[in-house]
Amino acid sequence: MKRVLPIVAFATLLAAPAVAQQTSPAGYVAAAGASDLYEKTSSQLVLQSTKDPKVRSFAQGMIRDHNKSTAMVKTAAAKAGVKPKPPMLTPEQKDMVAQLRTATGTARDQAYLAQQKTAHQQALALHQGYANDGSAAPLKTTAAQIAPVVQHHIDMLSGM
């Protein structure tokens, strides 16, 4: 299973830019909501057990930053006339959370960081794609504001 997951994640990552370019305003809002929900859920889970101060600090930042991006997308969605549904994890995100729940100790920390790298690459593709090719101006502006924050998270992960 461990060998299959990175390949699936890589295939999903490769498909993400094409999907992002074709996303409707409501689809973008739903995907951004799922992304933020995953980030917050996985970070809260790792905070329950991590002893690593770097992982703890990163996870706390993810909760803070993704609460902010959720609020930004909700505000932009309202301006664009999109009524967002409550965010839901995708099947892949549910699987990643389940993997974190079964892992313990440093194995959980390592799984969390690996998942964060994949999730942030997907989020970057989503936000950059919508910023470039989206159809709702308020959401395009918000996506363009969120993308550099996601890139910063990727840069942080590279140093961990």
Phi, psi and omega in degrees: 000321182296329179283330182286319185304311180298325179293316178298315180298319179295318178296320177296318180298318179295326181280339186303314181298322179294319179295317182299323182291337184255010187281132174287165176305314180294323178294320177297314181300317180295316181294318178295321178296318178295319180298312179296319180298317178299313181302314182291316181296312182293323180291319177297322180295313182291331178295337180292338188227340188295142175251354183276118182297329179290317179294318179299313180297317179298313182298319177297320176295324179295318179297313180299308185293323182281336169296319180295314181292327175299314179296320179298315181294319178299317179296314179295322179298316179299317179296329181272358180079021179257128177261103183289141172278160176304137183295148178227141176292144173285165176304321179295318179294321176299319178297319180295319177296319179298320178297319179295322181296327182274339179280156179224160174058220182293336176297322177294316179301314181295318178296318179301311182295320178296317178296321181298321179299312180294313182298321180287327175296318178295317180296320179298315179299318179299307185291318177296318179299315180289323178300323181278320192234006181291164184254348181253115186305313181298324180287324177299315180298315180295316178301320179293330178283327182282324184307314179295329177293317178297319178298322177298320178297319178298318179297320178299315181297326180296333180270004183258000000 
